[in-house]
Coordinates of C-alpha atoms in Angstrom, one line a residue:
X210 CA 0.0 0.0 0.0
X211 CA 2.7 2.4 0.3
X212 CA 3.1 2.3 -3.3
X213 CA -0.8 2.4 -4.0
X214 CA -0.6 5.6 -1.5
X215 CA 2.4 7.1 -3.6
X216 CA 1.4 10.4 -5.6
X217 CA 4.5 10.4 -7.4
X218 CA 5.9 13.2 -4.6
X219 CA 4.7 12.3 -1.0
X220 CA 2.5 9.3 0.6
X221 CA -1.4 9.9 1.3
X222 CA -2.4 8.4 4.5
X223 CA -5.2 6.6 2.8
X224 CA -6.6 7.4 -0.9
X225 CA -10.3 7.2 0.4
X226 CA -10.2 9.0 4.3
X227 CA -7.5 11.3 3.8
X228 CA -6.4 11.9 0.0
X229 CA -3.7 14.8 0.9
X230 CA -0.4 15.2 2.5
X231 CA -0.6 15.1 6.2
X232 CA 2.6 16.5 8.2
X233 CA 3.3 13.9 10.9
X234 CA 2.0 10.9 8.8
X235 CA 5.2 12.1 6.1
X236 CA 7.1 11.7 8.6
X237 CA 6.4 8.3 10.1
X238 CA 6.1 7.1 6.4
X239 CA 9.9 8.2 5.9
X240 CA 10.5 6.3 8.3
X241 CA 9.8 3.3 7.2
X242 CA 10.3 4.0 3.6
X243 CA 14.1 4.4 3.9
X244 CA 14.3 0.6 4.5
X245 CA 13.1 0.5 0.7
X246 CA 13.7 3.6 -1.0
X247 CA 16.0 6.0 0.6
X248 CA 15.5 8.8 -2.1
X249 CA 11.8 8.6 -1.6
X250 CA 11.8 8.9 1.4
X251 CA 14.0 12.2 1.5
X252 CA 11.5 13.4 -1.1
X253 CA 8.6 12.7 1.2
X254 CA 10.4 14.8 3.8
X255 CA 11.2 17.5 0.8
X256 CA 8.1 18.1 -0.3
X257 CA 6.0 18.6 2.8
X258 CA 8.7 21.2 4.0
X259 CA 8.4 22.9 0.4
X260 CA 5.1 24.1 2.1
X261 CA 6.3 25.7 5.3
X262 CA 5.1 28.8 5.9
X263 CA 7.4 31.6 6.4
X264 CA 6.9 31.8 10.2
X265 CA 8.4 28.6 10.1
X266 CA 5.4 26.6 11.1
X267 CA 4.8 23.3 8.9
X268 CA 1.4 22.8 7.9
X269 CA -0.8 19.6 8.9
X270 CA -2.2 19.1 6.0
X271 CA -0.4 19.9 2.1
X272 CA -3.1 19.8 -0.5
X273 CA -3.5 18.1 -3.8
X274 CA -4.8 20.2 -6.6
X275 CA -6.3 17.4 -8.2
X276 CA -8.5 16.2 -5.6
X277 CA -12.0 17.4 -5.7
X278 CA -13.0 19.8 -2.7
X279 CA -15.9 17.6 -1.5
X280 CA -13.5 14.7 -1.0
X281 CA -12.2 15.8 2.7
X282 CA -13.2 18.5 5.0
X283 CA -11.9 20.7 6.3
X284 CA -10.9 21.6 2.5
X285 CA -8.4 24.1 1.1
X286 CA -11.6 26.6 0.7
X287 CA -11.9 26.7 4.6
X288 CA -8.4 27.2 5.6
X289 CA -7.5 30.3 2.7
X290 CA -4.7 29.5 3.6
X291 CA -3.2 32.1 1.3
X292 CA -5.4 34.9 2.0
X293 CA -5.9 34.2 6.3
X294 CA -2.2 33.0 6.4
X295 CA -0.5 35.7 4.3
X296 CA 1.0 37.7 7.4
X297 CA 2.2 34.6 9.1
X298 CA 4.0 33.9 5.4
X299 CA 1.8 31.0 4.0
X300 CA 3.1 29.7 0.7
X301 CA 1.2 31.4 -2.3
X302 CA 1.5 28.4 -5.0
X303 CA 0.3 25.4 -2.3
X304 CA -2.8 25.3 -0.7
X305 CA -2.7 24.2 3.2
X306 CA -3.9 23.8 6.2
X307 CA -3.4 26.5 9.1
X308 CA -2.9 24.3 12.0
X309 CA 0.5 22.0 12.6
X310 CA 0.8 18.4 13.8
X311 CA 4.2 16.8 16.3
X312 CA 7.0 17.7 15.1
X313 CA 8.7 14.1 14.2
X314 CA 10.5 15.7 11.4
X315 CA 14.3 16.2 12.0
X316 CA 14.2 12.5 13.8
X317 CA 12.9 11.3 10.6
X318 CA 15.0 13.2 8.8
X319 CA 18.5 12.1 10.7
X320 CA 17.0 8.2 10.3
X321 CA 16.6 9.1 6.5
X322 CA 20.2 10.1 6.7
X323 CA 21.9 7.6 8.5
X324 CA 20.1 4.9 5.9
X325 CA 21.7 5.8 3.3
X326 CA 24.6 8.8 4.1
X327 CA 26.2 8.3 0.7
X328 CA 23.0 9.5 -1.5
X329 CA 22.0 11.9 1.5
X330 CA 25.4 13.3 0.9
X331 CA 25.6 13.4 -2.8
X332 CA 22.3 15.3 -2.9
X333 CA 22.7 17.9 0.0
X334 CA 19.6 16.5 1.7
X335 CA 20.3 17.4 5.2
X336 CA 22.0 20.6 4.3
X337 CA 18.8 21.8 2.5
X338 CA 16.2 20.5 5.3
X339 CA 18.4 21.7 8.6
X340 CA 17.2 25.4 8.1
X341 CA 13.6 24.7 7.5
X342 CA 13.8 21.8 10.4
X343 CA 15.2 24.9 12.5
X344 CA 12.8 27.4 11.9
X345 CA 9.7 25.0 12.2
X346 CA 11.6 24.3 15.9
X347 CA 12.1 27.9 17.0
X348 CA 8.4 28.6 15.2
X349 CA 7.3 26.0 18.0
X350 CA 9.2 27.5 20.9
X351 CA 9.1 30.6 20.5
X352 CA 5.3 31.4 19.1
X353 CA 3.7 28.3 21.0
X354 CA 4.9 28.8 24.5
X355 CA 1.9 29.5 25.5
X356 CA 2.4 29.0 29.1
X357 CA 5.5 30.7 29.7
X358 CA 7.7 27.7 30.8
X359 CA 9.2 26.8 28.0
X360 CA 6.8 24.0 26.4
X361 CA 5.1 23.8 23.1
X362 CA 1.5 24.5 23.1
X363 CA -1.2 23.1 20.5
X364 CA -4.1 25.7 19.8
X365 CA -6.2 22.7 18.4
X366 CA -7.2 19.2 19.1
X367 CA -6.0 18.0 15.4
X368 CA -2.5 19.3 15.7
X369 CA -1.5 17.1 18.6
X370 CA -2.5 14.6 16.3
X371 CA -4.8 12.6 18.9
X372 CA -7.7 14.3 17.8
X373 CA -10.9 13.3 20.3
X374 CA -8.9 11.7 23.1
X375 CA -11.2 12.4 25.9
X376 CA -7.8 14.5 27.2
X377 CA -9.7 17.0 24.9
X378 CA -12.9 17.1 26.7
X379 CA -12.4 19.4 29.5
X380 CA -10.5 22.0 27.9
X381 CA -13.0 21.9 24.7
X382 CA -16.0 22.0 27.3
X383 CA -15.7 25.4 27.3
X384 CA -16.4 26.1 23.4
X385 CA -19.1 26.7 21.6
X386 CA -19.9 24.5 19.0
X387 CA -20.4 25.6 15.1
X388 CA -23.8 25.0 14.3
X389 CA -23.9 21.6 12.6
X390 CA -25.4 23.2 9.1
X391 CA -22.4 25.1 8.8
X392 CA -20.2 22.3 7.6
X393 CA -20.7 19.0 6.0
X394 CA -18.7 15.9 7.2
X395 CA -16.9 14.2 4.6
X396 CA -15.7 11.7 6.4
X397 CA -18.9 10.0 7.6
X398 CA -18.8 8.8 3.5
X399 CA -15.9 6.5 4.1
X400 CA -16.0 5.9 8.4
X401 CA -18.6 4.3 10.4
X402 CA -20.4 6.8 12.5
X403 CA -19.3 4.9 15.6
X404 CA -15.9 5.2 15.0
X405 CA -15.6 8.4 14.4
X406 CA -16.1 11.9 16.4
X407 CA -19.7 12.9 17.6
X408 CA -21.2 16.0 16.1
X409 CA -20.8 17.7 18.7
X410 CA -16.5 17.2 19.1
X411 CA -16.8 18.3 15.2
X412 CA -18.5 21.4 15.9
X413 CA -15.7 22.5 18.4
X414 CA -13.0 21.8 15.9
X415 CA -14.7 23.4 13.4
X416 CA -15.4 26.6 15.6
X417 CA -11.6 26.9 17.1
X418 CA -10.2 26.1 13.5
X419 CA -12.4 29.1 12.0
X420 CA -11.6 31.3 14.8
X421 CA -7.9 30.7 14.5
X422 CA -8.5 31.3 10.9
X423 CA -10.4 34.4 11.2
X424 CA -7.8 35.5 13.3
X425 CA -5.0 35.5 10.7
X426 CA -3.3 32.2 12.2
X427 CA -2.2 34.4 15.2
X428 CA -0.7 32.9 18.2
X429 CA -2.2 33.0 21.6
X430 CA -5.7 34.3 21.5
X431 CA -7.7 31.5 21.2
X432 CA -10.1 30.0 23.6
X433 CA -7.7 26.5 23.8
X434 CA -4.2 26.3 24.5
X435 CA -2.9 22.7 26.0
X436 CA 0.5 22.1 26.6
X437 CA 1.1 18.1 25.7
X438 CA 3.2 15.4 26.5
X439 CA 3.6 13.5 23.4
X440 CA 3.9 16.9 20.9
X441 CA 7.2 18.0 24.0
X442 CA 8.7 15.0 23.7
X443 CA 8.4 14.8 20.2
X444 CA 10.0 18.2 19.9
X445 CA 12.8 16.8 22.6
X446 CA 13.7 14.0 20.6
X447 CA 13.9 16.4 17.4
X448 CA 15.4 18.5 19.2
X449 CA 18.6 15.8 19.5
X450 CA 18.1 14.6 16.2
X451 CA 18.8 18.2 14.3
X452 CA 22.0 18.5 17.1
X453 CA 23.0 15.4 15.5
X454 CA 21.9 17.0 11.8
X455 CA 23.9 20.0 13.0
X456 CA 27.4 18.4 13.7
X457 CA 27.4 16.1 10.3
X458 CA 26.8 19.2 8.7
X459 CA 30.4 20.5 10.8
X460 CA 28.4 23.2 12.9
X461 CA 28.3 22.9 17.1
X462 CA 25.4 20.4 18.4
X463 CA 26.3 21.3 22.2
X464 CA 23.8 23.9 22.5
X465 CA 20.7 22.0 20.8
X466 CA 21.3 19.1 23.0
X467 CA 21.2 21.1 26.1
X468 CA 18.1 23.3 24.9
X469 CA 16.7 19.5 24.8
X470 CA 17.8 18.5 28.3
X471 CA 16.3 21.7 29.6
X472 CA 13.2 21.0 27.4
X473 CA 12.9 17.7 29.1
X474 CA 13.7 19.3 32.5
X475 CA 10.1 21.5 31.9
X476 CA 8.6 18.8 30.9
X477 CA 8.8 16.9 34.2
X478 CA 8.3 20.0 35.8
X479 CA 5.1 21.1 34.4
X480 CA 3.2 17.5 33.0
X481 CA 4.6 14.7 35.4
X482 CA 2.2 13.7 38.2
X483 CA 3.3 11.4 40.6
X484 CA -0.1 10.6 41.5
X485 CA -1.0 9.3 38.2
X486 CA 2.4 7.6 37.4
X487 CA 2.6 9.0 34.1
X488 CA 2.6 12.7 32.6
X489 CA -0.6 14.8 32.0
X490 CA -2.1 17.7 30.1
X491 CA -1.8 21.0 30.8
X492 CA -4.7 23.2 30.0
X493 CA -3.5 26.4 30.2
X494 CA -7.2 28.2 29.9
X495 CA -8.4 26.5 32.9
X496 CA -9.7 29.5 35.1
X497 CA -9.1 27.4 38.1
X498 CA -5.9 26.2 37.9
X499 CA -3.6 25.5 40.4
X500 CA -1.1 27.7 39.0
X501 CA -2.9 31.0 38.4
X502 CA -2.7 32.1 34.3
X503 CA -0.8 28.6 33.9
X504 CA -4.2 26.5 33.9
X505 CA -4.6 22.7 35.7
X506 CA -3.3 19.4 34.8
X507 CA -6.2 17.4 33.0
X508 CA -7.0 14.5 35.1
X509 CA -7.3 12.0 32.1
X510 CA -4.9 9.5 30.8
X511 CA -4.0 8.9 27.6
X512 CA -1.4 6.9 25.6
X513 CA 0.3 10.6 25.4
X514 CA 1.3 10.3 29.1
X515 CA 3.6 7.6 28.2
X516 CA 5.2 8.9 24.9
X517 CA 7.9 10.0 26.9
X518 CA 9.1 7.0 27.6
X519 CA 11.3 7.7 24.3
X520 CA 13.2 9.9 25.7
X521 CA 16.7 8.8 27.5
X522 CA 16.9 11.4 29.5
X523 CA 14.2 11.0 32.0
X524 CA 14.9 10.5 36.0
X525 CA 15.0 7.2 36.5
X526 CA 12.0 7.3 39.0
X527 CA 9.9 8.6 36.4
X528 CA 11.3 5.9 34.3
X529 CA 9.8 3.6 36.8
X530 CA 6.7 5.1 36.9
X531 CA 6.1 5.1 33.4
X532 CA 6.9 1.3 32.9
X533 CA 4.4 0.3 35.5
X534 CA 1.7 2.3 34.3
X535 CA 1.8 1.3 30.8
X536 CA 2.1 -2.7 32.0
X537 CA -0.7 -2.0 34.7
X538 CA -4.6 -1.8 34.8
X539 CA -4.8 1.4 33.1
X540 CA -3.0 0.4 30.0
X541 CA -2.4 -3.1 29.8
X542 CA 1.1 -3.5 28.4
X543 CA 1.8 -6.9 27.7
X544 CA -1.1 -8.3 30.1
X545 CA -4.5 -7.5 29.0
X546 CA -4.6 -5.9 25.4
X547 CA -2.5 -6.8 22.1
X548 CA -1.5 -3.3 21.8
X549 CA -1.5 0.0 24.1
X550 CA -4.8 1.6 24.0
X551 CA -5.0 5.2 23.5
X552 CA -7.1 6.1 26.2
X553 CA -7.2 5.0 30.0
X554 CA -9.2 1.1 30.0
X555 CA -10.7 2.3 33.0
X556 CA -12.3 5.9 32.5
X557 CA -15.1 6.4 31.9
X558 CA -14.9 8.0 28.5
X559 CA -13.1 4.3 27.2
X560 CA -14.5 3.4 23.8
X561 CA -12.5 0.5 22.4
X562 CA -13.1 1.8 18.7
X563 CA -14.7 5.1 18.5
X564 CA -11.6 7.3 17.3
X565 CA -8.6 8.0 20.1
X566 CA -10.9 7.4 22.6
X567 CA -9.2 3.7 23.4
X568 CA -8.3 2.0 19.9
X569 CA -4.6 0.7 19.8
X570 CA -3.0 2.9 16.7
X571 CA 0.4 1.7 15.3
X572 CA 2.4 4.9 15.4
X573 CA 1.6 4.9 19.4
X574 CA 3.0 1.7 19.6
X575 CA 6.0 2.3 17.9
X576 CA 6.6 5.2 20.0
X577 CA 6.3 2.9 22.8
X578 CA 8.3 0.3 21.7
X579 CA 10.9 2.4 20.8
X580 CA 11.1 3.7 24.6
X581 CA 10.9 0.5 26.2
X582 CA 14.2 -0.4 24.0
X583 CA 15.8 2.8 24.6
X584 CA 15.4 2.3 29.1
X585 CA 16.6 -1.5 28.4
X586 CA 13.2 -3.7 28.2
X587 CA 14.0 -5.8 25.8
X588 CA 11.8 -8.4 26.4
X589 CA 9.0 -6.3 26.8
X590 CA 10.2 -4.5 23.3
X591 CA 10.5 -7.7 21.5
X592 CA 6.6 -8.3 22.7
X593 CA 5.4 -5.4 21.8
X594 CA 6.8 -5.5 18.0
X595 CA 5.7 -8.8 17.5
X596 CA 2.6 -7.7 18.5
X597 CA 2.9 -4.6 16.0
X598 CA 4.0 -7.0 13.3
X599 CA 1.4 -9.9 13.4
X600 CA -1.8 -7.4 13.8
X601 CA -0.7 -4.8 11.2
X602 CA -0.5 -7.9 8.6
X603 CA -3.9 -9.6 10.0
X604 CA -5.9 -6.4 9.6
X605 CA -4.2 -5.4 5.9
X606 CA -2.7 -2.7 7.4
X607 CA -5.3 -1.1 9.9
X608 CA -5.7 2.4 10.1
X609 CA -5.9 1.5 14.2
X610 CA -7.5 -2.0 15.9
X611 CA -9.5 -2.7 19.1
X612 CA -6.6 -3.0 22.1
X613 CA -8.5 -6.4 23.4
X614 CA -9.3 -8.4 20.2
X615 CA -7.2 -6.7 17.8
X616 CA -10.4 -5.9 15.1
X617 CA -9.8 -3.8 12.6
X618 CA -11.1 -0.4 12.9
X619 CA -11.0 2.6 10.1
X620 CA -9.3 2.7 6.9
X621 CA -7.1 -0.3 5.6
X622 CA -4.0 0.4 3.7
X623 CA -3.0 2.8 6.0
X624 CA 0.3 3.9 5.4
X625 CA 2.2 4.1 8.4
X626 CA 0.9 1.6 9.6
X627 CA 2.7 -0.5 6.6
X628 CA 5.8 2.2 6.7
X629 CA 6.5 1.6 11.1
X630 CA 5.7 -2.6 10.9
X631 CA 8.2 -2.3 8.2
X632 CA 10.7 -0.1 10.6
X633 CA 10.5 -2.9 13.0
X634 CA 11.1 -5.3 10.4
X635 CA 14.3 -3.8 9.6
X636 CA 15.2 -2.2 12.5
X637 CA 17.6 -2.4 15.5
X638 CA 16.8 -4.9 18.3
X639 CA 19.3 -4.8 20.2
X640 CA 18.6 -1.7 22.8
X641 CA 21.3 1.0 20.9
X642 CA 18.6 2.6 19.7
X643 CA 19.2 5.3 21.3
X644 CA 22.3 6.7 19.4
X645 CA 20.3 5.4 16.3
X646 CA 17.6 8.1 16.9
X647 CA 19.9 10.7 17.4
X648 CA 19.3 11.0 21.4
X649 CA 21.1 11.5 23.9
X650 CA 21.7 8.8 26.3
X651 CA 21.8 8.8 30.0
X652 CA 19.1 8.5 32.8
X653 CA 19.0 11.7 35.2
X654 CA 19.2 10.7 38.9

């Protein structure tokens, strides 16, 4: 399917649900795609950075052209993106999206490289995506620290990428919906109405989306502002991978790694809660907040909370933590499901299939397996691919499965679902994954 989802330039996620170029999906797809085609997969990273605006902000979604406008909504038509986004420097000869999605791009980028350094080399690949992969990270910290201390914020449910996990439902609680005849819902053509967000979710995102729109794309005035676990860390372990990006190219990584470390030092500061055992939500419009103008930890668990988990640098108690959460009743790692839900198995928002709101998804568990390599749990890493491996075949490549029974839920053919099972395939076993990934090793105290 990845070469059924090839348009000749990037990789859609799936030709009937999402028929575009979506920013975090590119990346996970280059991921797997260097196994096979190294040049492809620098052009997959290429082309979605050929549409980065010039704030330095990379779009969620690149549109096709040649796609009809009643195919996916929201369409190129809502977003104007080169009208609304023309302040913030939105491309004039792409049509996007306003919103961004986690920034997994200079890690996919450095894992690009290192498959093939030769052809990465001979065609300057690194030395033409380090400036864009270093704008889109300053973009990040210095427009979306929302909250003052130091974190990435998203300003939208669909840019964290997790896009109705019931983290979501507090902090949307306090937005009105659009009315439901504003927009139509193209994906209820090709989804089950079961699986997907209510009506009601969709009228939030479409109200934030046109307000942030209607706004000109600026930063920090709209009604929700969450600082994230997953999106952080993902910016951490970028954050290593374009040091590492840096020094092949001959300049000074020192700086970028410790930017990272201090990154990951906010991070436990502001999202870890001991109580919980894993790492939590901020929402930063919460008017009663424990930390006045800084918002409330959400008191919701999602797969999110233990995304971090990729990250070497952690204190080894939160290590700890993190490993017995995602093995215990709230997760079932290796006990009770085949893959790591999305959402907490015992809240009370737990759907095993409707959307994020407790399906297993492949990208999640990649994430995971990833960080149970990189703190030395092999055994449980070799499970946990296995697991990856035999259910992505059995479903034909689920978009996401049910974490009990391992059903099939969403599109088929999904693409990185294919492009991770085929990472693990080919990838390292052995627990050095850490260098691998560009990160940089070593447990804090």
């Amino acid at each position: 399917m990845l070469e059924t989802n090839w348009t000749g330039a990037s990789t859609v996620p799936s030709r009937s649900l999402y028929p575009h170029q979506w920013s975090w999906d590119s990346a996970f797809v280059a991921i797997g795609l260097r196994h096979l085609s190294p040049l492809r997969a620098q052009t997959e990273l290429e082309t979605l950075l050929d549409a980065q605006w010039g704030d330095g902000r990379v779009p969620h979604i690149v549109f096709n052209p040649s796609v009809p406008l009643d195919a996916y909504f929201p369409s190129p038509d809502f977003w104007r993106s080169s009208t609304a986004g023309r302040a913030a420097g939105a491309p004039r000869t792409v049509q996007t999206s306003g919103i961004v999605q986690p920034p997994v791009h200079a890690l996919a980028a450095w894992l690009v490289h290192r498959a093939d350094p030769v052809l990465s080399r001979a065609r300057g690949f690194l030395a033409r995506v380090h400036p864009r992969l270093a704008a889109w990270h300053r973009y990040l910290l210095h427009h979306r620290d929302l909250g003052g201390g130091g974190l990435a914020s998203v300003v939208h449910p669909w840019e964290q990428g997790m896009d109705n996990s019931p983290c979501w439902d507090l902090p949307l609680s306090r937005v009105t919906p659009a009315p439901a005849r504003s927009f139509r819902r193209a994906d209820l053509d090709h989804g089950a109405a079961e699986d997907r967000p209510t009506d009601l979710d969709y009228g939030r995102y479409v109200r934030l989306a046109t307000e942030y729109r209607d706004g000109e794309y600026a930063d920090g005035a709209g009604e929700f502002a969450v600082e994230d676990p997953a999106f952080n860390a993902l910016l951490i372990a970028s954050e290593h991978a374009l040091a590492r990006i840096a020094a092949e190219l001959g300049a000074t990584a020192t700086a970028r790694h410790a930017r990272a470390e201090r990154l990951t030092a906010a991070l436990v500061e502001r999202l870890w809660d001991p109580a919980s055992g894993m790492f939590l939500c901020r929402d930063l419009r919460d008017p009663a907040g424990d930390r006045p103008g800084q918002g409330a930890l959400v008191p919701e668990r999602g797969v999110s909370g233990l995304v971090p988990l990729l990250l070497p640098g952690l204190p080894r108690d939160v290590v700890t933590a993190l490993l017995e959460t995602a093995a215990g009743p709230h997760f079932g790692l290796g006990t009770t499901t085949r893959l790591p839900p999305s959402y907490d198995l015992l809240g009370e928002a737990f759907d095993p299939h409707r959307y994020w709101r407790g399906p297993a998804w492949f990208n999640t568990s990649w994430l995971l397996e990833r960080g149970l390599r990189t703190h030395g749990r092999l055994q449980q890493a070799d499970a946990l691919r296995e697991s990856v491996l035999g259910l992505a075949e059995a479903t034909d490549f689920a978009e996401y499965v049910d974490p009990y029974t391992g059903e099939a839920c969403g599109a088929t053919g999904f693409s990185w679902t294919a492009a991770l099972a085929l990472d693990l395939l080919h990838g390292d076993t052995t627990g050095t994954v850490t260098a691998d990934m560009g990160l940089k090793g070593g447990n804090r105290r």
